[in-house]
Amino acid sequence: MIAGLAGIGMTVFLILFRSIIQLKIFSKLNTKQSFRLIVLITSMIFTISIFSIVMYSINNTDDSPGDITVVVHGKKSKNQKVLPNRGIVTLVYRDVLINETINSKGEAIFKQIPADFFKNEAKVEIRFEDPKGEPYAAVYPDSVYTIQRNKYIPLVVELKGLDTLEGIVKDFETGKPIDNVAIRVRGANAITNEFGEFVLTIPEEHQEPYKNVRALKEGYEPYTQNEVPLQTNQEMIVMLQKIKQ
């Protein structure tokens, strides 16, 4: 239809130009007037051509499938790969869910995505999960993303539950809770309360999946437990033995 309109317009102007020639209008005009008339006709033809091209581009949307690449990385840098060859990325668009596994480069490549995903700047939700159950999640879970054909989307993820460590300290022989025990990990310290309970709040710069935990109390053997997992959110139980006299 657009091409047809452009053709009609061009035909009208060609007929008009031919009539001008036949009527010898140019012979009645001076050089300056003739030049202006030619410029006017050329400008009108050029305008119609540009209009036709723009209208064609707007109406000729690509209905073919496309690809989307989601680049998954940690908070520290874009080079911090998270669960390569393991993590699952899910695209959510309306009631459609599409899953893809992250490759060795930290990318989840979605191929042959339906054209509807790309129309009208469609918004999608992107989810991330570990099939083995570790509590990884997107840093900005409520965000929506505008997808574009053959473009990549950065997705920042983190391991949840690394900011606290909770536990209780008991006497190895009696099983009774022990108060005023110093609990230490790299970057944080705490003292047990009257019920032997402690809560360590770990600053972001010292958050790690595993921590070495020490417990110190006068009259008891120093206690150390290495590689304590923080992300499980389970209460840590520390059993202290009294120093033998």
CSV table of C-alpha atoms in Angstrom, one decimal:
chain,number,residue,atom,x,y,z
A,1,MET,CA,0.0,0.0,0.0
A,2,ILE,CA,2.8,2.4,0.9
A,3,ALA,CA,4.6,1.6,-2.3
A,4,GLY,CA,1.4,2.2,-4.2
A,5,LEU,CA,0.9,5.6,-2.7
A,6,ALA,CA,4.5,6.6,-3.5
A,7,GLY,CA,4.0,5.4,-7.1
A,8,ILE,CA,0.8,7.5,-7.4
A,9,GLY,CA,2.5,10.5,-6.0
A,10,MET,CA,5.5,10.2,-8.3
A,11,THR,CA,3.1,9.8,-11.3
A,12,VAL,CA,1.2,13.0,-10.4
A,13,PHE,CA,4.4,15.0,-10.2
A,14,LEU,CA,5.8,13.6,-13.4
A,15,ILE,CA,2.5,14.5,-15.2
A,16,LEU,CA,2.7,18.0,-13.6
A,17,PHE,CA,6.3,18.4,-14.7
A,18,ARG,CA,5.4,17.2,-18.2
A,19,SER,CA,2.6,19.7,-18.4
A,20,ILE,CA,5.0,22.5,-17.4
A,21,ILE,CA,7.3,21.5,-20.2
A,22,GLN,CA,4.5,21.3,-22.8
A,23,LEU,CA,3.1,24.7,-21.8
A,24,LYS,CA,6.6,26.2,-22.1
A,25,ILE,CA,6.3,27.7,-18.7
A,26,PHE,CA,10.1,27.8,-18.3
A,27,SER,CA,10.3,30.0,-21.3
A,28,LYS,CA,8.1,32.6,-19.5
A,29,LEU,CA,10.2,32.5,-16.4
A,30,ASN,CA,13.6,34.0,-15.7
A,31,THR,CA,16.5,31.8,-14.6
A,32,LYS,CA,15.9,32.4,-10.9
A,33,GLN,CA,12.2,31.6,-11.1
A,34,SER,CA,12.9,28.4,-13.2
A,35,PHE,CA,15.4,27.3,-10.6
A,36,ARG,CA,13.0,27.8,-7.7
A,37,LEU,CA,10.3,25.8,-9.6
A,38,ILE,CA,12.7,22.9,-10.1
A,39,VAL,CA,13.8,22.9,-6.5
A,40,LEU,CA,10.1,23.0,-5.3
A,41,ILE,CA,9.2,20.0,-7.5
A,42,THR,CA,12.3,18.0,-6.4
A,43,SER,CA,11.7,18.8,-2.8
A,44,MET,CA,8.1,17.5,-2.9
A,45,ILE,CA,9.2,14.3,-4.6
A,46,PHE,CA,12.0,13.8,-2.0
A,47,THR,CA,9.6,14.5,0.8
A,48,ILE,CA,7.1,11.9,-0.5
A,49,SER,CA,9.9,9.4,-0.9
A,50,ILE,CA,11.2,9.8,2.7
A,51,PHE,CA,7.6,9.6,4.0
A,52,SER,CA,7.1,6.4,2.2
A,53,ILE,CA,10.3,4.9,3.5
A,54,VAL,CA,9.5,5.9,7.1
A,55,MET,CA,5.9,4.5,6.9
A,56,TYR,CA,7.3,1.3,5.4
A,57,SER,CA,9.8,0.9,8.2
A,58,ILE,CA,7.1,1.5,10.9
A,59,ASN,CA,4.6,-1.0,9.4
A,60,ASN,CA,7.1,-3.6,8.3
A,61,THR,CA,7.9,-5.1,11.8
A,62,ASP,CA,10.0,-8.2,11.9
A,63,ASP,CA,7.8,-11.2,12.8
A,64,SER,CA,10.7,-13.7,12.8
A,65,PRO,CA,12.1,-15.2,16.1
A,66,GLY,CA,15.2,-13.7,17.6
A,67,ASP,CA,17.9,-14.4,20.2
A,68,ILE,CA,18.4,-13.0,23.7
A,69,THR,CA,21.6,-13.4,25.8
A,70,VAL,CA,21.5,-12.9,29.6
A,71,VAL,CA,24.9,-12.4,31.1
A,72,VAL,CA,24.9,-13.5,34.8
A,73,HIS,CA,27.6,-12.1,37.1
A,74,GLY,CA,28.2,-11.3,40.8
A,75,LYS,CA,28.0,-7.9,42.5
A,76,LYS,CA,31.8,-7.4,42.6
A,77,SER,CA,32.4,-7.2,38.8
A,78,LYS,CA,31.1,-8.3,35.4
A,79,ASN,CA,33.9,-10.9,35.3
A,80,GLN,CA,32.6,-12.7,38.5
A,81,LYS,CA,30.9,-15.7,37.0
A,82,VAL,CA,28.1,-17.3,39.0
A,83,LEU,CA,27.3,-21.0,38.7
A,84,PRO,CA,28.6,-21.6,35.1
A,85,ASN,CA,27.2,-24.8,33.5
A,86,ARG,CA,24.7,-25.0,36.4
A,87,GLY,CA,22.5,-22.0,37.1
A,88,ILE,CA,19.1,-21.7,35.5
A,89,VAL,CA,17.8,-18.4,34.1
A,90,THR,CA,14.1,-18.0,33.4
A,91,LEU,CA,12.4,-15.4,31.1
A,92,VAL,CA,8.9,-14.5,32.2
A,93,TYR,CA,6.7,-12.7,29.7
A,94,ARG,CA,3.0,-12.7,30.5
A,95,ASP,CA,2.1,-16.3,31.1
A,96,VAL,CA,5.1,-17.7,29.2
A,97,LEU,CA,8.2,-19.1,31.0
A,98,ILE,CA,11.4,-20.0,29.1
A,99,ASN,CA,14.3,-21.7,30.9
A,100,GLU,CA,18.0,-21.8,29.9
A,101,THR,CA,21.1,-23.1,31.6
A,102,ILE,CA,24.1,-20.8,32.0
A,103,ASN,CA,27.1,-21.8,29.8
A,104,SER,CA,30.8,-21.8,30.8
A,105,LYS,CA,31.0,-18.1,29.9
A,106,GLY,CA,28.3,-17.2,32.3
A,107,GLU,CA,25.7,-16.6,29.6
A,108,ALA,CA,22.2,-17.9,29.2
A,109,ILE,CA,21.4,-17.8,25.5
A,110,PHE,CA,17.8,-17.9,24.5
A,111,LYS,CA,17.3,-18.8,20.9
A,112,GLN,CA,14.2,-18.6,18.6
A,113,ILE,CA,12.4,-16.3,21.0
A,114,PRO,CA,8.9,-15.5,19.6
A,115,ALA,CA,8.6,-12.2,17.8
A,116,ASP,CA,5.9,-11.0,20.4
A,117,PHE,CA,8.7,-10.7,22.9
A,118,PHE,CA,10.3,-7.9,20.9
A,119,LYS,CA,7.2,-5.9,19.9
A,120,ASN,CA,6.3,-2.6,21.5
A,121,GLU,CA,9.3,-2.7,23.9
A,122,ALA,CA,7.9,-5.7,25.7
A,123,LYS,CA,8.9,-6.0,29.4
A,124,VAL,CA,10.0,-9.3,30.8
A,125,GLU,CA,10.9,-10.5,34.3
A,126,ILE,CA,14.2,-12.5,34.7
A,127,ARG,CA,14.6,-15.1,37.4
A,128,PHE,CA,17.7,-17.0,38.6
A,129,GLU,CA,18.0,-20.2,40.6
A,130,ASP,CA,20.4,-22.9,41.5
A,131,PRO,CA,19.0,-26.4,40.6
A,132,LYS,CA,21.0,-27.8,43.6
A,133,GLY,CA,19.1,-25.5,46.0
A,134,GLU,CA,21.7,-23.0,47.2
A,135,PRO,CA,19.9,-19.7,47.9
A,136,TYR,CA,21.1,-17.7,44.9
A,137,ALA,CA,18.8,-14.9,43.7
A,138,ALA,CA,18.8,-11.7,41.6
A,139,VAL,CA,20.1,-8.7,43.5
A,140,TYR,CA,17.1,-6.7,42.1
A,141,PRO,CA,14.3,-9.3,42.0
A,142,ASP,CA,11.5,-7.0,41.2
A,143,SER,CA,13.1,-5.4,38.2
A,144,VAL,CA,11.7,-5.8,34.7
A,145,TYR,CA,13.8,-5.6,31.5
A,146,THR,CA,13.1,-4.2,28.0
A,147,ILE,CA,14.3,-6.8,25.6
A,148,GLN,CA,15.8,-6.1,22.2
A,149,ARG,CA,16.6,-8.5,19.4
A,150,ASN,CA,20.1,-9.9,19.5
A,151,LYS,CA,21.1,-7.8,22.5
A,152,TYR,CA,22.4,-8.9,25.9
A,153,ILE,CA,20.9,-8.2,29.3
A,154,PRO,CA,23.1,-8.1,32.4
A,155,LEU,CA,21.8,-9.9,35.5
A,156,VAL,CA,23.5,-9.4,38.9
A,157,VAL,CA,23.0,-12.2,41.3
A,158,GLU,CA,24.2,-13.0,44.8
A,159,LEU,CA,24.1,-15.8,47.4
A,160,LYS,CA,21.6,-14.9,50.1
A,161,GLY,CA,22.0,-15.5,53.8
A,162,LEU,CA,25.7,-14.5,54.1
A,163,ASP,CA,25.0,-11.5,56.4
A,164,THR,CA,24.3,-13.4,59.7
A,165,LEU,CA,25.4,-16.4,61.6
A,166,GLU,CA,23.3,-17.5,64.6
A,167,GLY,CA,24.0,-20.2,67.1
A,168,ILE,CA,24.2,-21.4,70.7
A,169,VAL,CA,27.1,-22.5,72.9
A,170,LYS,CA,26.7,-25.3,75.4
A,171,ASP,CA,28.9,-27.2,77.9
A,172,PHE,CA,30.0,-30.4,76.4
A,173,GLU,CA,29.5,-32.5,79.6
A,174,THR,CA,26.3,-30.9,81.0
A,175,GLY,CA,24.6,-29.6,77.9
A,176,LYS,CA,23.9,-26.4,79.7
A,177,PRO,CA,24.2,-23.0,77.8
A,178,ILE,CA,27.2,-20.9,78.5
A,179,ASP,CA,27.1,-17.1,78.6
A,180,ASN,CA,29.8,-14.5,77.9
A,181,VAL,CA,31.5,-16.7,75.3
A,182,ALA,CA,33.4,-14.7,72.7
A,183,ILE,CA,32.4,-15.8,69.1
A,184,ARG,CA,34.7,-14.6,66.3
A,185,VAL,CA,34.8,-14.8,62.6
A,186,ARG,CA,36.8,-12.7,60.1
A,187,GLY,CA,35.0,-9.3,60.1
A,188,ALA,CA,32.6,-9.8,63.1
A,189,ASN,CA,32.5,-10.6,66.8
A,190,ALA,CA,29.7,-11.4,69.3
A,191,ILE,CA,29.2,-12.4,72.9
A,192,THR,CA,26.7,-15.1,74.0
A,193,ASN,CA,23.8,-14.0,76.1
A,194,GLU,CA,22.5,-15.7,79.3
A,195,PHE,CA,20.9,-18.4,77.2
A,196,GLY,CA,24.2,-19.1,75.4
A,197,GLU,CA,22.8,-17.6,72.2
A,198,PHE,CA,24.8,-15.4,69.7
A,199,VAL,CA,24.1,-13.6,66.5
A,200,LEU,CA,27.0,-12.4,64.3
A,201,THR,CA,26.2,-9.6,61.8
A,202,ILE,CA,28.7,-9.8,59.0
A,203,PRO,CA,29.6,-6.7,56.9
A,204,GLU,CA,29.1,-7.0,53.2
A,205,GLU,CA,32.9,-6.7,52.5
A,206,HIS,CA,33.4,-9.8,54.6
A,207,GLN,CA,30.5,-11.9,53.5
A,208,GLU,CA,31.6,-15.3,52.2
A,209,PRO,CA,29.8,-18.7,51.7
A,210,TYR,CA,31.9,-20.3,54.4
A,211,LYS,CA,33.5,-19.0,57.6
A,212,ASN,CA,36.0,-20.2,60.1
A,213,VAL,CA,34.4,-19.8,63.6
A,214,ARG,CA,36.2,-19.5,66.9
A,215,ALA,CA,34.8,-19.6,70.4
A,216,LEU,CA,36.7,-18.5,73.5
A,217,LYS,CA,35.8,-18.7,77.2
A,218,GLU,CA,38.0,-18.6,80.2
A,219,GLY,CA,38.2,-22.1,81.8
A,220,TYR,CA,37.3,-23.8,78.5
A,221,GLU,CA,39.4,-25.2,75.6
A,222,PRO,CA,39.5,-22.9,72.6
A,223,TYR,CA,37.1,-24.0,70.0
A,224,THR,CA,37.6,-23.7,66.2
A,225,GLN,CA,35.3,-25.0,63.4
A,226,ASN,CA,36.4,-24.3,59.8
A,227,GLU,CA,34.3,-24.0,56.7
A,228,VAL,CA,31.0,-23.3,58.4
A,229,PRO,CA,28.3,-22.7,55.7
A,230,LEU,CA,26.4,-19.5,56.2
A,231,GLN,CA,23.8,-19.8,53.4
A,232,THR,CA,22.0,-22.7,55.1
A,233,ASN,CA,20.5,-20.4,57.7
A,234,GLN,CA,20.8,-23.2,60.3
A,235,GLU,CA,21.6,-22.6,63.9
A,236,MET,CA,25.2,-23.4,64.7
A,237,ILE,CA,25.8,-25.5,67.9
A,238,VAL,CA,29.1,-25.0,69.7
A,239,MET,CA,30.1,-27.5,72.4
A,240,LEU,CA,32.9,-26.3,74.7
A,241,GLN,CA,35.0,-28.6,76.9
A,242,LYS,CA,36.4,-27.5,80.2
A,243,ILE,CA,40.1,-27.4,80.7
A,244,LYS,CA,41.1,-30.4,82.7
A,245,GLN,CA,43.0,-29.6,85.8
